XYZ file of C-alpha atoms in Angstrom:
736
model
C -45.148 -116.094 146.877
C -42.744 -118.072 149.045
C -43.973 -119.014 152.521
C -42.308 -120.614 155.483
C -43.927 -123.922 154.503
C -41.960 -123.912 151.246
C -38.829 -124.421 153.345
C -39.884 -128.056 153.528
C -38.557 -128.410 149.975
C -35.089 -127.579 151.296
C -35.478 -130.425 153.781
C -36.384 -132.726 150.892
C -33.603 -131.561 148.567
C -30.676 -131.428 151.011
C -30.184 -135.238 151.101
C -30.507 -135.247 147.304
C -27.681 -132.695 147.147
C -25.601 -134.882 149.459
C -26.293 -137.909 147.275
C -25.240 -136.083 144.097
C -22.123 -134.640 145.718
C -20.967 -138.070 146.883
C -21.809 -139.772 143.602
C -20.186 -137.148 141.340
C -17.243 -135.918 143.366
C -16.574 -138.386 146.193
C -13.824 -140.424 144.548
C -12.307 -137.315 142.982
C -12.077 -135.640 146.391
C -10.313 -138.669 147.846
C -7.941 -138.768 144.876
C -7.272 -135.030 145.188
C -6.828 -134.700 148.961
C -5.622 -138.195 149.799
C -7.414 -141.035 151.575
C -7.386 -139.520 155.078
C -8.416 -135.935 154.339
C -10.596 -137.007 151.406
C -12.677 -139.329 153.544
C -12.940 -136.695 156.213
C -14.371 -134.281 153.629
C -16.720 -136.903 152.201
C -17.927 -137.743 155.700
C -18.721 -134.098 156.357
C -20.490 -133.866 152.989
C -22.675 -136.786 154.063
C -23.498 -135.673 157.609
C -24.009 -131.927 157.099
C -26.986 -132.110 154.660
C -28.913 -134.417 157.005
C -28.094 -132.276 160.040
C -29.151 -129.108 158.195
C -32.382 -130.820 157.143
C -33.034 -131.570 160.821
C -32.411 -127.938 161.808
C -34.795 -126.644 159.135
C -37.322 -129.301 160.164
C -37.162 -128.010 163.735
C -37.771 -124.467 162.464
C -40.820 -125.547 160.416
C -42.023 -127.536 163.428
C -41.797 -124.415 165.593
C -43.751 -122.372 163.041
C -46.436 -125.049 162.863
C -46.887 -125.013 166.641
C -47.801 -121.314 166.407
C -50.934 -122.205 164.416
C -54.237 -123.336 165.854
C -54.639 -127.155 165.834
C -57.221 -127.085 163.032
C -54.823 -125.059 160.831
C -51.806 -127.338 161.171
C -52.100 -128.785 157.678
C -50.144 -126.857 155.059
C -49.461 -128.006 151.499
C -46.592 -126.712 149.376
C -46.921 -127.403 145.637
C -44.037 -127.172 143.178
C -45.327 -128.282 139.757
C -47.707 -130.757 138.137
C -46.147 -134.138 137.530
C -49.120 -135.906 135.871
C -51.792 -133.686 134.364
C -54.617 -135.575 132.636
C -58.302 -134.866 132.308
C -59.183 -137.502 134.917
C -56.053 -137.418 137.070
C -53.703 -134.714 138.248
C -50.732 -135.540 140.428
C -48.702 -132.500 141.487
C -45.363 -132.532 143.238
C -46.803 -131.451 146.572
C -45.436 -131.839 150.067
C -47.604 -131.968 153.160
C -46.612 -130.154 156.353
C -48.652 -131.417 159.284
C -47.929 -132.880 162.731
C -47.591 -136.451 161.483
C -45.248 -135.654 158.592
C -43.083 -133.371 160.732
C -42.874 -136.011 163.448
C -41.444 -138.403 160.887
C -39.168 -135.713 159.417
C -37.601 -135.048 162.818
C -37.117 -138.778 163.440
C -35.649 -139.463 160.006
C -33.290 -136.486 159.920
C -32.447 -136.333 163.635
C -31.710 -140.000 164.252
C -30.480 -140.295 160.660
C -27.863 -137.577 161.214
C -26.557 -139.392 164.306
C -26.340 -142.645 162.349
C -24.481 -140.838 159.546
C -21.998 -139.465 162.065
C -21.530 -142.940 163.537
C -20.988 -144.343 160.037
C -18.093 -141.955 159.374
C -16.186 -143.841 162.046
C -17.559 -147.302 161.369
C -16.816 -147.174 157.634
C -13.594 -145.190 158.034
C -11.356 -147.576 156.085
C -13.866 -148.803 153.531
C -12.475 -148.680 150.007
C -15.852 -147.570 148.615
C -16.430 -144.872 151.233
C -18.216 -142.417 148.870
C -20.413 -145.190 147.452
C -21.681 -146.064 150.929
C -22.671 -142.490 151.728
C -24.151 -142.068 148.257
C -26.611 -144.843 149.076
C -27.166 -143.601 152.638
C -28.022 -140.015 151.592
C -30.295 -141.308 148.837
C -32.039 -143.508 151.400
C -32.853 -140.456 153.529
C -34.058 -138.529 150.471
C -36.533 -141.248 149.498
C -37.720 -141.686 153.073
C -38.455 -137.967 153.298
C -40.408 -138.183 150.043
C -42.423 -141.039 151.539
C -43.429 -139.135 154.668
C -43.803 -135.678 153.104
C -45.654 -136.566 149.901
C -49.241 -135.309 149.912
C -50.475 -137.919 147.461
C -50.201 -141.657 147.105
C -48.126 -141.393 143.942
C -45.345 -139.461 145.690
C -45.592 -141.776 148.679
C -45.130 -144.695 146.303
C -42.012 -143.077 144.798
C -40.499 -142.866 148.266
C -41.813 -146.348 149.061
C -40.013 -147.913 146.105
C -36.982 -145.691 146.591
C -36.292 -146.921 150.115
C -36.779 -150.458 148.818
C -34.116 -149.832 146.170
C -31.720 -148.268 148.678
C -32.244 -151.111 151.144
C -31.263 -153.521 148.364
C -28.113 -151.510 147.645
C -27.148 -151.138 151.314
C -27.943 -154.680 152.494
C -25.881 -156.016 149.614
C -23.239 -153.309 149.979
C -20.464 -155.904 150.377
C -21.726 -157.669 147.278
C -18.555 -159.745 146.829
C -19.966 -162.039 149.511
C -22.695 -164.160 147.924
C -24.578 -164.351 151.257
C -24.936 -160.570 151.272
C -26.155 -160.561 147.685
C -28.756 -163.212 148.528
C -29.932 -161.226 151.562
C -30.347 -158.126 149.403
C -32.306 -160.096 146.815
C -34.520 -161.567 149.524
C -35.339 -158.131 150.907
C -36.096 -156.790 147.450
C -38.304 -159.700 146.393
C -40.310 -160.015 149.633
C -40.980 -156.287 149.606
C -42.328 -156.554 146.069
C -45.016 -158.918 147.384
C -46.207 -156.242 149.765
C -45.904 -153.574 147.083
C -48.290 -155.581 144.917
C -50.985 -155.038 147.542
C -50.111 -151.362 147.913
C -50.390 -150.744 144.166
C -53.746 -152.513 143.970
C -54.938 -150.396 146.889
C -53.903 -147.204 145.076
C -55.698 -148.329 141.915
C -58.848 -149.189 143.863
C -58.820 -145.808 145.612
C -58.497 -144.035 142.280
C -61.321 -146.050 140.681
C -63.724 -145.485 143.567
C -63.100 -141.752 143.855
C -63.078 -141.255 140.082
C -66.466 -142.999 139.907
C -67.973 -141.062 142.778
C -70.301 -138.126 142.366
C -69.166 -136.673 145.682
C -65.976 -135.155 144.256
C -66.451 -131.507 143.354
C -64.069 -128.680 142.639
C -60.483 -129.930 142.264
C -61.680 -133.401 141.387
C -58.640 -134.375 139.310
C -56.362 -134.689 142.371
C -57.847 -138.064 143.193
C -54.759 -139.385 144.978
C -54.089 -136.362 147.190
C -54.661 -136.874 150.902
C -56.363 -133.520 151.404
C -58.950 -134.590 148.801
C -59.582 -138.265 149.516
C -59.278 -138.509 153.319
C -62.027 -135.997 154.226
C -64.390 -137.642 151.717
C -63.570 -141.288 152.464
C -66.505 -141.732 154.843
C -68.869 -140.413 152.187
C -67.413 -142.143 149.108
C -66.330 -145.664 150.047
C -69.562 -146.941 151.671
C -71.444 -146.272 148.411
C -69.453 -149.093 146.785
C -70.415 -151.721 149.358
C -68.699 -153.421 152.307
C -66.339 -155.416 150.073
C -64.665 -152.263 148.750
C -64.703 -150.638 152.203
C -62.697 -153.614 153.531
C -60.552 -154.163 150.435
C -58.997 -150.682 150.361
C -57.444 -150.771 153.865
C -56.506 -154.445 153.656
C -54.632 -153.889 150.381
C -52.831 -150.923 151.894
C -52.001 -153.057 154.921
C -50.478 -155.747 152.707
C -48.042 -153.094 151.534
C -47.395 -152.132 155.149
C -46.809 -155.782 156.085
C -44.018 -156.043 153.538
C -42.285 -152.796 154.407
C -42.736 -153.158 158.183
C -41.939 -156.879 158.270
C -45.173 -158.341 159.637
C -45.891 -162.051 159.517
C -45.614 -163.690 157.029
C -43.632 -161.025 155.137
C -41.118 -160.477 157.948
C -38.590 -162.879 156.375
C -36.387 -160.226 154.806
C -35.693 -158.140 157.892
C -33.446 -160.524 159.892
C -31.402 -161.191 156.751
C -30.912 -157.438 156.370
C -28.208 -157.820 159.049
C -25.862 -158.675 156.177
C -25.399 -154.947 155.593
C -23.081 -152.726 157.647
C -24.332 -151.998 161.172
C -25.199 -148.323 160.447
C -27.498 -149.620 157.721
C -29.170 -151.968 160.187
C -29.720 -149.078 162.587
C -31.116 -146.814 159.877
C -33.472 -149.437 158.431
C -34.645 -150.871 161.754
C -34.936 -147.750 163.860
C -35.644 -144.582 161.941
C -36.715 -145.193 158.388
C -37.855 -148.088 156.260
C -39.567 -150.420 158.716
C -41.645 -147.601 160.184
C -43.030 -146.710 156.755
C -45.843 -149.247 157.081
C -46.952 -147.859 160.436
C -46.841 -144.360 158.968
C -48.980 -145.434 155.981
C -51.637 -147.030 158.181
C -51.704 -143.958 160.422
C -51.845 -141.531 157.500
C -54.731 -143.476 155.942
C -56.407 -144.227 159.287
C -59.798 -143.054 157.977
C -59.923 -145.980 155.533
C -59.168 -148.421 158.351
C -61.693 -146.929 160.744
C -64.431 -147.470 158.151
C -63.808 -151.233 158.233
C -63.860 -153.130 161.557
C -62.669 -156.183 159.611
C -59.547 -154.348 158.483
C -58.925 -153.096 162.016
C -59.241 -156.650 163.313
C -56.770 -157.928 160.707
C -54.237 -155.234 161.623
C -54.546 -155.880 165.366
C -54.341 -159.675 165.100
C -51.419 -159.673 162.670
C -49.583 -157.199 164.892
C -50.186 -159.204 168.073
C -49.152 -162.500 166.490
C -46.042 -160.988 164.919
C -45.028 -159.475 168.258
C -45.095 -162.746 170.193
C -43.832 -164.908 167.308
C -40.720 -162.775 166.737
C -40.089 -162.643 170.489
C -39.908 -166.434 170.651
C -37.499 -166.547 167.708
C -35.159 -164.067 169.434
C -34.477 -166.604 172.200
C -32.776 -168.954 169.747
C -30.346 -166.394 168.293
C -26.643 -166.224 169.096
C -25.810 -163.363 166.701
C -26.143 -160.077 168.614
C -27.572 -158.277 165.580
C -30.078 -161.058 164.886
C -31.473 -160.700 168.423
C -32.046 -157.005 167.758
C -33.514 -157.771 164.329
C -36.223 -160.036 165.734
C -36.763 -157.523 168.516
C -37.543 -154.955 165.823
C -40.055 -157.280 164.182
C -41.705 -157.815 167.574
C -41.839 -154.097 168.402
C -43.365 -153.362 165.009
C -46.091 -155.816 165.943
C -46.814 -153.640 168.991
C -47.179 -150.603 166.754
C -49.705 -152.319 164.495
C -51.574 -153.656 167.517
C -52.078 -150.041 168.619
C -53.287 -149.037 165.153
C -55.626 -152.023 165.025
C -57.486 -151.016 168.179
C -57.754 -147.393 167.029
C -54.929 -145.895 169.131
C -53.035 -144.598 166.112
C -51.192 -141.936 168.079
C -49.911 -144.643 170.477
C -48.494 -146.590 167.552
C -46.676 -143.490 166.310
C -45.535 -142.712 169.850
C -43.874 -146.132 169.960
C -42.354 -145.452 166.529
C -40.703 -142.388 168.052
C -39.391 -143.908 171.270
C -38.365 -147.071 169.426
C -36.253 -144.937 167.088
C -34.318 -143.716 170.128
C -33.566 -146.944 171.944
C -33.369 -149.285 168.966
C -30.926 -147.036 167.107
C -28.939 -146.929 170.342
C -28.932 -150.711 170.656
C -27.960 -151.321 167.041
C -25.169 -148.757 167.072
C -24.023 -150.132 170.417
C -23.927 -153.638 168.969
C -21.808 -152.283 166.133
C -19.392 -150.828 168.677
C -19.168 -154.220 170.378
C -18.605 -155.962 167.062
C -15.791 -153.570 166.135
C -14.193 -153.979 169.563
C -14.411 -157.782 169.300
C -12.674 -158.174 165.916
C -16.038 -158.427 164.165
C -17.170 -161.471 166.063
C -20.974 -161.413 166.338
C -21.557 -164.558 168.399
C -22.569 -163.424 171.888
C -21.291 -166.674 173.366
C -17.764 -165.448 172.702
C -18.241 -162.177 174.571
C -18.656 -161.703 178.317
C -17.457 -159.184 180.931
C -17.001 -156.433 178.357
C -18.241 -153.726 180.709
C -14.719 -153.034 181.996
C -13.287 -152.767 178.482
C -16.104 -150.755 176.882
C -17.432 -148.439 179.606
C -19.187 -145.966 177.293
C -20.756 -148.653 175.116
C -21.778 -150.600 178.215
C -23.374 -147.583 179.897
C -25.324 -146.472 176.852
C -26.505 -149.975 175.947
C -27.569 -150.446 179.574
C -29.952 -147.542 179.060
C -31.189 -149.025 175.778
C -31.756 -152.395 177.438
C -33.775 -150.909 180.313
C -35.728 -148.727 177.869
C -36.829 -151.567 175.590
C -37.591 -153.755 178.610
C -40.196 -151.183 179.674
C -38.842 -150.005 183.021
C -40.002 -146.493 184.006
C -39.074 -143.713 183.576
C -37.258 -144.632 180.352
C -38.829 -144.075 176.951
C -39.943 -147.600 176.154
C -42.170 -147.814 179.216
C -44.392 -144.865 178.286
C -45.138 -145.892 174.703
C -45.455 -149.623 175.403
C -47.705 -149.062 178.411
C -49.810 -146.696 176.308
C -50.335 -149.434 173.720
C -51.169 -152.116 176.295
C -53.489 -149.803 178.200
C -55.389 -148.704 175.090
C -55.699 -152.306 173.908
C -57.222 -153.406 177.204
C -59.456 -150.331 177.559
C -60.874 -150.721 174.039
C -62.232 -154.166 174.874
C -65.803 -153.193 175.707
C -66.190 -151.031 172.605
C -64.944 -153.615 170.109
C -66.818 -156.468 171.758
C -70.059 -154.522 171.518
C -69.391 -153.883 167.844
C -68.961 -157.498 166.874
C -65.234 -158.193 166.982
C -64.482 -161.891 166.614
C -61.518 -161.534 168.972
C -61.782 -159.872 172.365
C -59.028 -157.224 172.645
C -58.373 -158.539 176.161
C -56.829 -161.562 174.454
C -54.662 -159.244 172.370
C -53.725 -157.404 175.560
C -52.656 -160.682 177.161
C -50.493 -161.469 174.133
C -48.936 -158.022 174.355
C -48.219 -158.421 178.077
C -46.618 -161.841 177.571
C -44.538 -160.349 174.770
C -43.380 -157.586 177.116
C -42.244 -160.253 179.591
C -40.411 -162.138 176.828
C -38.819 -158.938 175.527
C -37.313 -158.226 178.923
C -36.032 -161.812 179.030
C -34.261 -162.034 175.674
C -32.861 -158.508 175.922
C -31.481 -159.334 179.382
C -29.938 -162.474 177.896
C -28.282 -160.403 175.156
C -26.983 -157.781 177.584
C -25.764 -160.330 180.124
C -23.939 -162.489 177.581
C -22.247 -159.391 176.179
C -21.306 -157.222 179.132
C -21.871 -159.020 182.443
C -20.535 -162.085 184.168
C -16.945 -162.866 185.077
C -16.012 -165.041 182.105
C -14.108 -163.534 179.201
C -15.236 -166.323 176.943
C -13.221 -165.313 173.894
C -10.141 -166.296 175.888
C -11.364 -169.877 176.138
C -10.305 -172.549 173.682
C -12.059 -172.743 170.353
C -13.762 -175.893 171.542
C -15.804 -173.864 173.987
C -18.058 -172.621 171.217
C -18.563 -174.576 168.040
C -17.033 -172.828 165.059
C -20.048 -173.656 162.941
C -22.067 -171.217 165.044
C -19.555 -168.365 164.899
C -20.875 -165.312 163.100
C -18.614 -162.833 161.383
C -19.541 -159.586 159.773
C -15.974 -159.180 158.541
C -14.687 -160.591 155.289
C -12.044 -159.694 152.813
C -14.024 -156.675 151.694
C -15.093 -155.556 155.134
C -14.181 -151.966 155.925
C -12.573 -152.957 159.194
C -10.999 -156.210 158.114
C -7.693 -155.069 159.574
C -8.740 -152.073 161.628
C -9.288 -152.240 165.358
C -8.999 -148.473 165.831
C -5.728 -148.826 167.698
C -4.705 -145.347 166.552
C -4.966 -142.701 169.239
C -6.499 -140.037 167.046
C -9.639 -141.780 165.923
C -10.174 -142.725 162.322
C -8.328 -139.689 160.977
C -5.272 -141.637 159.897
C -2.376 -140.340 157.900
C -2.260 -141.097 154.196
C 0.504 -143.653 154.737
C -1.519 -145.396 157.459
C -4.612 -145.541 155.261
C -2.654 -146.880 152.288
C -0.961 -149.475 154.477
C -4.304 -150.592 155.847
C -5.793 -150.850 152.365
C -2.823 -152.939 151.198
C -3.426 -155.245 154.150
C -7.080 -155.579 153.119
C -6.142 -156.536 149.580
C -3.635 -159.100 150.815
C -6.019 -160.619 153.364
C -7.319 -164.064 152.478
C -9.305 -164.847 155.623
C -11.507 -163.271 158.274
C -10.331 -161.595 161.419
C -10.188 -164.216 164.133
C -10.982 -163.473 167.746
C -7.883 -164.772 169.512
C -7.516 -165.516 173.254
C -5.087 -162.623 173.694
C -7.445 -160.066 172.126
C -7.887 -156.840 174.126
C -11.204 -155.041 173.420
C -10.982 -151.261 173.116
C -13.607 -148.535 173.235
C -14.621 -147.133 169.861
C -13.669 -143.724 168.536
C -15.586 -140.519 169.446
C -17.383 -140.350 166.105
C -19.024 -143.643 167.101
C -19.686 -143.192 170.823
C -20.993 -139.606 170.659
C -24.177 -140.732 168.826
C -24.580 -143.443 171.470
C -24.553 -140.835 174.229
C -27.065 -138.619 172.393
C -29.435 -141.537 171.783
C -29.068 -142.683 175.387
C -30.147 -139.236 176.565
C -33.185 -139.370 174.275
C -34.007 -142.844 175.573
C -33.962 -141.507 179.130
C -36.066 -138.368 178.741
C -37.857 -138.828 175.398
C -40.825 -140.812 176.645
C -41.270 -138.783 179.807
C -41.220 -135.438 177.989
C -43.373 -136.426 175.013
C -46.003 -138.108 177.177
C -46.053 -135.386 179.808
C -45.637 -138.132 182.383
C -48.667 -140.129 181.182
C -50.029 -142.381 182.661
C -48.759 -141.059 185.989
C -49.906 -137.526 185.152
C -53.562 -138.577 184.936
C -53.433 -140.910 187.900
C -51.635 -138.399 190.115
C -53.520 -135.415 188.678
C -50.414 -133.627 187.439
C -51.120 -130.512 185.426
C -49.414 -131.786 182.279
C -50.456 -132.721 178.770
C -49.638 -135.741 176.631
C -47.629 -133.671 174.174
C -47.319 -136.362 171.527
C -51.022 -137.257 171.582
C -52.150 -133.630 171.481
C -49.635 -132.732 168.774
C -50.891 -135.519 166.501
C -54.566 -134.939 167.314
C -55.436 -133.937 163.742
C -53.308 -136.353 161.748
C -53.124 -139.504 163.844
C -55.913 -139.629 166.404
C -59.187 -141.362 165.501
C -61.697 -139.126 163.775
C -64.498 -141.566 163.037
C -64.335 -143.780 166.108
C -65.570 -142.105 169.305
C -62.286 -141.945 171.222
C -63.871 -141.199 174.584
C -66.058 -144.300 174.360
C -63.348 -146.561 172.941
C -60.782 -146.238 175.688
C -62.389 -146.369 179.082
C -60.923 -147.684 182.326
C -61.228 -146.474 185.906
C -58.212 -145.372 187.927
C -57.904 -148.662 189.777
C -57.828 -150.590 186.500
C -55.217 -148.210 185.093
C -52.996 -148.693 188.135
C -53.329 -152.467 187.755
C -52.421 -152.244 184.072
C -49.366 -150.111 184.841
C -48.303 -152.457 187.610
C -48.766 -155.475 185.357
C -46.618 -153.914 182.649
C -43.788 -153.015 185.034
C -44.027 -156.357 186.823
C -43.737 -158.218 183.506
C -40.554 -156.304 182.712
C -39.053 -156.868 186.175
C -39.899 -160.572 186.141
C -38.413 -160.971 182.679
C -35.167 -159.357 183.783
C -35.116 -161.300 187.049
C -35.720 -164.718 185.490
C -32.960 -164.303 182.936
C -30.542 -162.758 185.447
C -31.092 -165.718 187.789
C -30.453 -168.146 184.953
C -27.158 -166.447 184.031
C -25.925 -165.572 187.523
C -23.348 -168.391 187.547
C -22.176 -167.924 183.968
C -23.381 -168.871 180.525
C -25.893 -171.731 180.894
C -25.612 -174.877 178.855
C -28.771 -173.961 176.929
C -26.964 -170.894 175.585
C -23.602 -172.553 175.047
C -25.122 -175.238 172.840
C -28.347 -174.190 171.132
C -30.393 -177.383 171.027
C -33.928 -178.620 171.429
C -36.696 -176.049 171.599
C -34.262 -173.137 171.393
C -32.898 -174.447 168.106
C -36.441 -174.770 166.764
C -37.288 -171.236 167.856
C -34.038 -169.918 166.424
C -34.973 -171.499 163.102
C -38.204 -169.452 163.154
C -40.222 -172.553 164.027
C -39.304 -173.886 160.581
C -41.266 -171.177 158.782
C -38.372 -169.676 156.857
C -37.174 -173.110 155.811
C -40.683 -174.094 154.740
C -41.030 -170.930 152.682
C -37.648 -171.574 151.072
C -38.515 -175.155 150.196
C -41.954 -174.163 148.905
C -41.146 -171.104 146.851
C -37.452 -171.491 146.064
C -36.784 -175.238 145.873
C -40.203 -176.462 144.750
C -40.859 -173.265 142.829
C -37.518 -173.637 141.083
C -38.218 -177.249 140.146
C -41.706 -176.324 138.980
C -40.382 -173.506 136.826
C -37.702 -175.780 135.371
C -40.308 -178.430 134.586
C -42.649 -175.831 133.152
C -39.756 -174.504 131.071
C -38.966 -177.938 129.654
C -42.608 -178.811 128.965
C -44.198 -175.544 127.918
C -41.384 -173.230 126.868
C -39.216 -175.784 125.099
C -41.976 -178.227 124.189
C -44.867 -175.964 123.204
C -43.398 -172.533 122.500
C -40.071 -173.630 121.022
C -41.192 -177.014 119.727
C -44.574 -176.135 118.242
C -44.516 -172.435 117.460
C -40.851 -171.560 116.919
C -39.159 -174.744 115.697
C -42.447 -176.212 114.425
C -43.273 -173.230 112.226
C -39.692 -173.157 110.945
C -39.891 -176.882 110.105
C -43.197 -176.344 108.272
C -41.809 -173.518 106.175
C -38.671 -175.511 105.508
C -40.684 -178.547 104.392
C -42.785 -176.507 102.013
C -39.618 -174.903 100.741
C -38.054 -178.267 100.018
C -41.201 -179.364 98.200
C -41.448 -176.304 95.968
C -37.703 -176.164 95.441
C -37.989 -179.167 93.142
C -39.914 -177.011 90.694
C -36.949 -174.639 90.427
C -34.884 -176.576 87.826
C -33.204 -173.639 86.109
C -34.364 -174.755 82.603
C -36.388 -172.275 80.558
C -38.309 -175.045 78.791
C -39.503 -176.393 82.135
C -40.787 -172.964 83.167
C -42.485 -172.559 79.725
C -44.148 -175.963 80.080
C -45.336 -175.006 83.591
C -46.762 -171.735 82.290
C -48.501 -173.582 79.438
C -50.030 -176.084 81.818
C -51.175 -173.215 84.013
C -52.828 -171.452 81.088
C -54.551 -174.689 80.050
C -55.880 -175.214 83.568
C -57.154 -171.641 83.836
C -58.829 -171.738 80.392
C -60.389 -175.110 81.186
C -61.828 -173.676 84.397
C -63.205 -170.597 82.583
C -64.807 -172.708 79.843
C -66.339 -175.030 82.408
C -67.843 -172.146 84.398
C -69.267 -170.397 81.311
C -70.957 -173.582 79.970
C -72.838 -174.349 83.204
């Protein structure tokens, strides 16, 4: 019997349908209807499935709200995928507050990014291929968040890794893009190694436990293992209790770019800007936070694991914030900002405020997607120049982009009442308020120290985001009009190249990207004939992007304004001012994300005066960060930004960490493997076993070949001698 919860399969399958349609018919549609109309149809085929998935997700969300909180877990099963005596893995999707929260983020923000991409990629020669990858990305991400067992989660986990490889290296003709895609793929495999070991360990422990009764074969399903985790894992000792969550967290570190596995995420900027927005804001990088939250019971059983998560998150947050100061590429600043904000999310999970981490996932999806898409609009308007030092005073040329990115900047800085303030303050407040609980229970690190790190990071975030916004939109200097000597060419960053979709498109047409067939063909001929990048010339006139690109910016700006206020019900002001409101996000995720083992009331305790001080400290840090950087840039671009030297250069180079990793694992590892190849593979394997065995056989062959004379008398003599020897041996044995 079909129920309303089975509609979730439509949500899962719609992006798959979009992927198949683009892959099978995309190029044929363009060939049939012409480049202009064909791309318009393909764009609609890409956007509509994701938008429909969002609409159905909203409907399922509404139906779930009608149930009592303890009934908001529904499982829809299709068929058995693996069916063994000791293990059964069905294709089953889980409908609960946490999964639906992620579904609405992935499909809602994802649909806006798809719409933006129809304009951004309007003249790309492989238009259907791009949307094939993008729809498949959404499909795998939905599998990751909807799967009710670890096997299905792992399918989605690896699927988004594959799609990130395809999308980061989308312009594969450029070797730098191919290397960035390889880096993302390889670094993520390191994290996946931990995730797989964690899955295996979970299966072994639950398969060996006597506590499993009834449907015991579904040993990877969340509705089986999570309720019994507190009963099963402690029977195997503290080592296993700590190993399970730590192994899962290693997987989360890779996918969500936590130190030291963050290295791939900044390089992911090699892909088109819509890809950067999708990966950084709404999908792949949040998968690790989702996994930790989904499996929060395992983490709550191990204070050691919680400590590891909190410390790694706090260190990653402040480390990535320092690196952002040394970046001149507008997308790289946002990339390191993402790494830092992910650290905040894990800090919340590490102190037990899982809902706060997911709350920041949600608000971050709004303002970070806005910032990335806004940066793409700036890049398009500036002939694909990405060096912020060659921008300046763009607010009068790009009023819509400027206004929307202004909102994104204030939101991520943490100024109330925008979205970033509510989720970031929630994390900082819960970290500080958990101090007494964790200290009493033997934490090696006082959470007050983690709170201080988080507060300093908030101050730094406001600083480097103000620097980015000021260099791009404010000031009086239009620095691209200066001579080339003003900014060293070696630091100029270009997203455009001969294969770039906009290599010769500045959207000068008055009717958006819907060009005539002749215009599209002319533009494509220009792309094929181009032998160099677009160059930002002194007479360049920036222009606002087309509606398909700025409409998503406006929608995301609106969400960044009201999203945090609505979802939090005004918290923390509601509690301090005694407003009759509820923290909607916290209450909605009470079953799936809030602590169930840790006593929440005892963990987070602070009086009203302390809460007001914490709120004031958070807002003051943001205001000071903005003020310090605004003062520094009030007279124009400072020398420290015009020429990146000294400490800024060191920070921009990730404090040498990336270079050290490259020298250790690529250079030294390559030399070691070459030496090992020459010594072991060529010397031992080839020399001893392959060539050596061949030489031995050949030598014996040469020796015995001499007996093959071809004369019958020689063979007869040999036979006679053989008979004599055998008879002599028989006679000797019988006479003993």
